[in-house]
mmCIF file with all atom_site columns, C-alpha atoms in Angstrom:
data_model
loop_
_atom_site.group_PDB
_atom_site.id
_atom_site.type_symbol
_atom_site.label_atom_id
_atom_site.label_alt_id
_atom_site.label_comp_id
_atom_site.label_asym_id
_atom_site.label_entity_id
_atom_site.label_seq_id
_atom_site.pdbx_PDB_ins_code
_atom_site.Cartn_x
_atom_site.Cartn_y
_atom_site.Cartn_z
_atom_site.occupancy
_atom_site.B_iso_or_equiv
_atom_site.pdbx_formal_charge
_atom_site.auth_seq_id
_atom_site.auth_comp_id
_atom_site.auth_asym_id
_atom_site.auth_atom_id
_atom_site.pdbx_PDB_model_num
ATOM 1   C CA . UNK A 1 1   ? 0.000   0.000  0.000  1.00 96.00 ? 21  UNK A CA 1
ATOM 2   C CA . UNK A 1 2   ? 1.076   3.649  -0.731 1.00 97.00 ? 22  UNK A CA 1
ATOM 3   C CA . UNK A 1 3   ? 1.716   6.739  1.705  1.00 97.00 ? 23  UNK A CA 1
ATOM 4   C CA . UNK A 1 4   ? -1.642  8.171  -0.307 1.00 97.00 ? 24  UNK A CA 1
ATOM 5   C CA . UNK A 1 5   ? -3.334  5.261  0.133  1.00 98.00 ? 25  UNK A CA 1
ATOM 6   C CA . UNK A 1 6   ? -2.115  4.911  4.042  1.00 98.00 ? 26  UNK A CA 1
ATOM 7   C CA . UNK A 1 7   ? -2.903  8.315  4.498  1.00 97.00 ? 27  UNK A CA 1
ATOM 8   C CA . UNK A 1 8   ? -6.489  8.268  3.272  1.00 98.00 ? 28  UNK A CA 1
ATOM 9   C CA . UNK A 1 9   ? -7.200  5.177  5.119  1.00 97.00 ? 29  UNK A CA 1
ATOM 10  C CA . UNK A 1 10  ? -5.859  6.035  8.585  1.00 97.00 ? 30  UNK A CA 1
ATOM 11  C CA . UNK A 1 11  ? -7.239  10.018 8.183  1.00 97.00 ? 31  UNK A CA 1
ATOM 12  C CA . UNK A 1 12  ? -3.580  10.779 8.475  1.00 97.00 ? 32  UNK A CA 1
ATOM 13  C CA . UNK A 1 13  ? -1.643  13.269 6.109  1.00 97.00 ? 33  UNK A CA 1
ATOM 14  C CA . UNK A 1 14  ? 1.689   11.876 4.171  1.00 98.00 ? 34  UNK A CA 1
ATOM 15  C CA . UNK A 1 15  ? 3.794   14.244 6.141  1.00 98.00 ? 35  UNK A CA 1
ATOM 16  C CA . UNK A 1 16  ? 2.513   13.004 9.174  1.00 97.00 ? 36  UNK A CA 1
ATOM 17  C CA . UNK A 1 17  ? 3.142   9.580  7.980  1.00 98.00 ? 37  UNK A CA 1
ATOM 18  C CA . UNK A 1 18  ? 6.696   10.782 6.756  1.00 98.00 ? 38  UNK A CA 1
ATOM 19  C CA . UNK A 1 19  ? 7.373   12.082 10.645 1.00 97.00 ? 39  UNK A CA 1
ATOM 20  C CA . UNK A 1 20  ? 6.569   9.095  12.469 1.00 97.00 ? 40  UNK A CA 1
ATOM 21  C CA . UNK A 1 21  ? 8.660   7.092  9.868  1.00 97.00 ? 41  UNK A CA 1
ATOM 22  C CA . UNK A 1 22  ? 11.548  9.617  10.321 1.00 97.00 ? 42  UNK A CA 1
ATOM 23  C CA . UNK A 1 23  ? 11.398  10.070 14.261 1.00 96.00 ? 43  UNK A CA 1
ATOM 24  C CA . UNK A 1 24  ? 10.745  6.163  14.880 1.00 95.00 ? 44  UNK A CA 1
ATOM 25  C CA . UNK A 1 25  ? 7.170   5.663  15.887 1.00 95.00 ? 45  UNK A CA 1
ATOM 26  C CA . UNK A 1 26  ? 6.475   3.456  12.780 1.00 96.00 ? 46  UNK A CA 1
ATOM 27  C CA . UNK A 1 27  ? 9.282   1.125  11.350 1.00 93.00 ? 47  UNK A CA 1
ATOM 28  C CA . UNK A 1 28  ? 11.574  2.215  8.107  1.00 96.00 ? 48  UNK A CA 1
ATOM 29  C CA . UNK A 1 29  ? 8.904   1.643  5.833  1.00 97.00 ? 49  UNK A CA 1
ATOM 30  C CA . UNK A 1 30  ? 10.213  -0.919 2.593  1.00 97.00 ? 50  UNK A CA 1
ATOM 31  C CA . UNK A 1 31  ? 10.403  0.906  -0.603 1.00 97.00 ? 51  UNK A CA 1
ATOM 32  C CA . UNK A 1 32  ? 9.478   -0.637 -4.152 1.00 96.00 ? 52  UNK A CA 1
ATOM 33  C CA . UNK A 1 33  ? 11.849  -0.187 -7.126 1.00 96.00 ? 53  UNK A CA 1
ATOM 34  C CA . UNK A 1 34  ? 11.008  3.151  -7.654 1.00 96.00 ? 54  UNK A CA 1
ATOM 35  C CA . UNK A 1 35  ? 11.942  4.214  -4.312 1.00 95.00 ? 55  UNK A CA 1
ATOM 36  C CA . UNK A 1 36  ? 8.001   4.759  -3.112 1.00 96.00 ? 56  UNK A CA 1
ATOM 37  C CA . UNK A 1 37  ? 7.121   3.800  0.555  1.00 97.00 ? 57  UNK A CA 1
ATOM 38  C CA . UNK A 1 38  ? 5.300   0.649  0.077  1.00 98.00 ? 58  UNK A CA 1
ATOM 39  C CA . UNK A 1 39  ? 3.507   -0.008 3.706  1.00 98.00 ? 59  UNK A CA 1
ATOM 40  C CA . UNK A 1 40  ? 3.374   -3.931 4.454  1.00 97.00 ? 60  UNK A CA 1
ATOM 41  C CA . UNK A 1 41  ? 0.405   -5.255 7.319  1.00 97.00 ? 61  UNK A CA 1
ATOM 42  C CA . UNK A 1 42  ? 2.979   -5.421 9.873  1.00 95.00 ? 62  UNK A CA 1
ATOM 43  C CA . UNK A 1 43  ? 3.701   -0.843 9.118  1.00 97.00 ? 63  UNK A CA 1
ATOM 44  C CA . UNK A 1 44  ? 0.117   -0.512 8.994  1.00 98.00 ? 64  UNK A CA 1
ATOM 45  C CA . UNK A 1 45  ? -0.285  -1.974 12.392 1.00 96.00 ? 65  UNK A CA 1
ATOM 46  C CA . UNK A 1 46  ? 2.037   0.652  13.607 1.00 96.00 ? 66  UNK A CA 1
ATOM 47  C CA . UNK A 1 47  ? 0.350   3.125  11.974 1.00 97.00 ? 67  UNK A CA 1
ATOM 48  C CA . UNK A 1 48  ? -3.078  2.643  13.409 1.00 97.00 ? 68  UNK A CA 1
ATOM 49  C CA . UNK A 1 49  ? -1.440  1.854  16.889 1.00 94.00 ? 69  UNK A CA 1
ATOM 50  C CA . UNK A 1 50  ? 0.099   5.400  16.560 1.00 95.00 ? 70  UNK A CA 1
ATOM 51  C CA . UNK A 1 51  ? -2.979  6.873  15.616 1.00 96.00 ? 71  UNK A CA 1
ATOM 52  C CA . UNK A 1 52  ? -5.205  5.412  18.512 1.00 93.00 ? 72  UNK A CA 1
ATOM 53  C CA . UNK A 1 53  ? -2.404  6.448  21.165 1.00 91.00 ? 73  UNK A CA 1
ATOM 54  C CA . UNK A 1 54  ? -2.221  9.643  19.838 1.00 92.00 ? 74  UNK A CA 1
ATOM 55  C CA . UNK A 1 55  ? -6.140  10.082 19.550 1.00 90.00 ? 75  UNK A CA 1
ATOM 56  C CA . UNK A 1 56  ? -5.955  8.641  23.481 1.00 86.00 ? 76  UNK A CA 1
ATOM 57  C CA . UNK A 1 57  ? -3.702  11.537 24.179 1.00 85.00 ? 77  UNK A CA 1
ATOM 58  C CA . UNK A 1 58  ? -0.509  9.617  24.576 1.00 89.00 ? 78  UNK A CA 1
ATOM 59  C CA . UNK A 1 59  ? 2.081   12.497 23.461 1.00 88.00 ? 79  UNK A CA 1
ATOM 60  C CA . UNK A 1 60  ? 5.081   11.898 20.546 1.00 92.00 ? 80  UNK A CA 1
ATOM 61  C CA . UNK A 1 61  ? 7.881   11.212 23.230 1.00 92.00 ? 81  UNK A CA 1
ATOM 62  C CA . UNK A 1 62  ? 5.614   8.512  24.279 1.00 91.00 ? 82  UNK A CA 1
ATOM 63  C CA . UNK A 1 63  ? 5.253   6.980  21.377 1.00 92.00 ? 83  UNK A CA 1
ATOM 64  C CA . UNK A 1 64  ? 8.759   7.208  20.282 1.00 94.00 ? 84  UNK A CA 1
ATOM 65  C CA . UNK A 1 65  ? 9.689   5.532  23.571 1.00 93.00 ? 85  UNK A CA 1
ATOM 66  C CA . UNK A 1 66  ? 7.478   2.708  23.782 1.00 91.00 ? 86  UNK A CA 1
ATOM 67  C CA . UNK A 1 67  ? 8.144   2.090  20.118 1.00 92.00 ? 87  UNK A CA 1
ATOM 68  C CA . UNK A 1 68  ? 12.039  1.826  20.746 1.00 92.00 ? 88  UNK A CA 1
ATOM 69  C CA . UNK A 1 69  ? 11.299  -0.754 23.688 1.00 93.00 ? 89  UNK A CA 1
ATOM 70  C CA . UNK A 1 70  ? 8.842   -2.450 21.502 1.00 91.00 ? 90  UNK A CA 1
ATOM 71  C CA . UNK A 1 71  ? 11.633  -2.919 19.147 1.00 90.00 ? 91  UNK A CA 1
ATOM 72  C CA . UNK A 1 72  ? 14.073  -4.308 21.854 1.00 92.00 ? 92  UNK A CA 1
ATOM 73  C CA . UNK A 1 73  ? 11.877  -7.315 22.072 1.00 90.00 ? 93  UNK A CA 1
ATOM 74  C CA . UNK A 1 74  ? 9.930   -9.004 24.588 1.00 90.00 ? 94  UNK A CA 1
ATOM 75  C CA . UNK A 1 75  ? 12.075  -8.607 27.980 1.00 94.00 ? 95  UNK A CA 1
ATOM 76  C CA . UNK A 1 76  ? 10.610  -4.649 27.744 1.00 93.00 ? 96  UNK A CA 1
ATOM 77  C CA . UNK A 1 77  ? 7.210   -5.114 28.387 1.00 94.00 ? 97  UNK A CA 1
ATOM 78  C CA . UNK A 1 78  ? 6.654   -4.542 31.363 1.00 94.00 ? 98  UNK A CA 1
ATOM 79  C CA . UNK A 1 79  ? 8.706   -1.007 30.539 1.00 93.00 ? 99  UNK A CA 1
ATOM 80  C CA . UNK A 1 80  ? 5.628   -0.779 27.817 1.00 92.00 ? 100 UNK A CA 1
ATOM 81  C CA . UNK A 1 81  ? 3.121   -1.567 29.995 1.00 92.00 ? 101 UNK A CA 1
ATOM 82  C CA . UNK A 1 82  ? 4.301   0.802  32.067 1.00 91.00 ? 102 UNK A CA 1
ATOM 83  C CA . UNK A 1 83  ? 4.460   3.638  29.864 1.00 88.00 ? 103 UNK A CA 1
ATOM 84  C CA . UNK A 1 84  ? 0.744   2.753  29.131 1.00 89.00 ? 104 UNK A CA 1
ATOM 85  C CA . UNK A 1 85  ? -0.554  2.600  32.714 1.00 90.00 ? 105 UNK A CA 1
ATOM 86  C CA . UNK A 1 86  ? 0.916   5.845  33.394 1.00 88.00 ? 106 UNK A CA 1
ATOM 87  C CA . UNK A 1 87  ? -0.785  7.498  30.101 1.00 85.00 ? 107 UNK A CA 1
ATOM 88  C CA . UNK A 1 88  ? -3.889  5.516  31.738 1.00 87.00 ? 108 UNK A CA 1
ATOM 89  C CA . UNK A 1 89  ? -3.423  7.016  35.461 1.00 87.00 ? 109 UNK A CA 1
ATOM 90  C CA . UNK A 1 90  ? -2.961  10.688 34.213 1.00 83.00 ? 110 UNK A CA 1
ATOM 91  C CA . UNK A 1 91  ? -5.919  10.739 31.610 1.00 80.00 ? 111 UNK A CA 1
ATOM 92  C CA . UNK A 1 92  ? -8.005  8.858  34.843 1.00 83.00 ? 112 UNK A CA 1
ATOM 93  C CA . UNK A 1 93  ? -6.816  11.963 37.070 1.00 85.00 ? 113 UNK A CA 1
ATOM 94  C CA . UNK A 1 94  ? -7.936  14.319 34.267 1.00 81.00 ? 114 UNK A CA 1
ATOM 95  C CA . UNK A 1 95  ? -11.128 12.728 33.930 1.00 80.00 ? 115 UNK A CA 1
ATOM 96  C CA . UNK A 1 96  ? -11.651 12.825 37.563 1.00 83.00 ? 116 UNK A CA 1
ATOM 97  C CA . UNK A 1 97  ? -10.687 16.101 38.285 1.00 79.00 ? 117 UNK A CA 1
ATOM 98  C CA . UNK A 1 98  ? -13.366 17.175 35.551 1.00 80.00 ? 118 UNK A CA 1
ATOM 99  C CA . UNK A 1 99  ? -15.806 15.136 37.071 1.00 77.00 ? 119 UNK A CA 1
ATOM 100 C CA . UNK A 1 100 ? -15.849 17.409 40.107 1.00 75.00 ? 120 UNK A CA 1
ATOM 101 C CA . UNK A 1 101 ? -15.889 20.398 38.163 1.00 72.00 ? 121 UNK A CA 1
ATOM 102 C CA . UNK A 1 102 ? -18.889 20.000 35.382 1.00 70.00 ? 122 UNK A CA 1
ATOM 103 C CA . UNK A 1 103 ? -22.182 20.820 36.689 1.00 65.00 ? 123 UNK A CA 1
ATOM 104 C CA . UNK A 1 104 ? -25.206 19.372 34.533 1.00 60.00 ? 124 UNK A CA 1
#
């Protein structure tokens, strides 16, 4: 699949695609023989697990470091889930704390 066709399935824009590529949130993406990004199921995973984080609030640094641990292999998940629970706690907190302050 191409960054155009990526992009318009995901709701994400090339650049942004380009950016996560270049900054390590989704994997070096395999290029055909005319040098085109040519996203395989495995990079489109990534992709929509980026998007959903990011959607969830889960900030760039975040994603960048759970997707280097993720790349270490499996003796960093519990550093994953870790990075997870603590996105979960805050956005909890937030939640909470606007709870208190909404009046219907």
């Amino acid at each position: 699949m191409n960054i155009k066709e990526v992009s318009e399935k995901y709701d994400l824009t090339p650049d942004t695609l380009r950016y996560y590529e270049r900054i390590g949130v989704i994997p070096l993406i395999t290029r055909d023989k005319n040098g085109y990004r040519d996203f395989s199921e495995t990079d489109l995973n990534w992709v929509y697990f980026a998007k959903v984080l990011r959607n969830a609030g889960v900030s760039v640094e975040g994603l960048i470091d759970y997707a280097s641990l993720s790349r270490e292999g499996g003796e960093t998940l519990g550093a994953r889930k870790a990075i997870l629970q603590e996105h979960f706690d805050n956005a909890e907190e937030k939640s909470k704390h606007c709870k208190k302050h909404v009046t219907i």
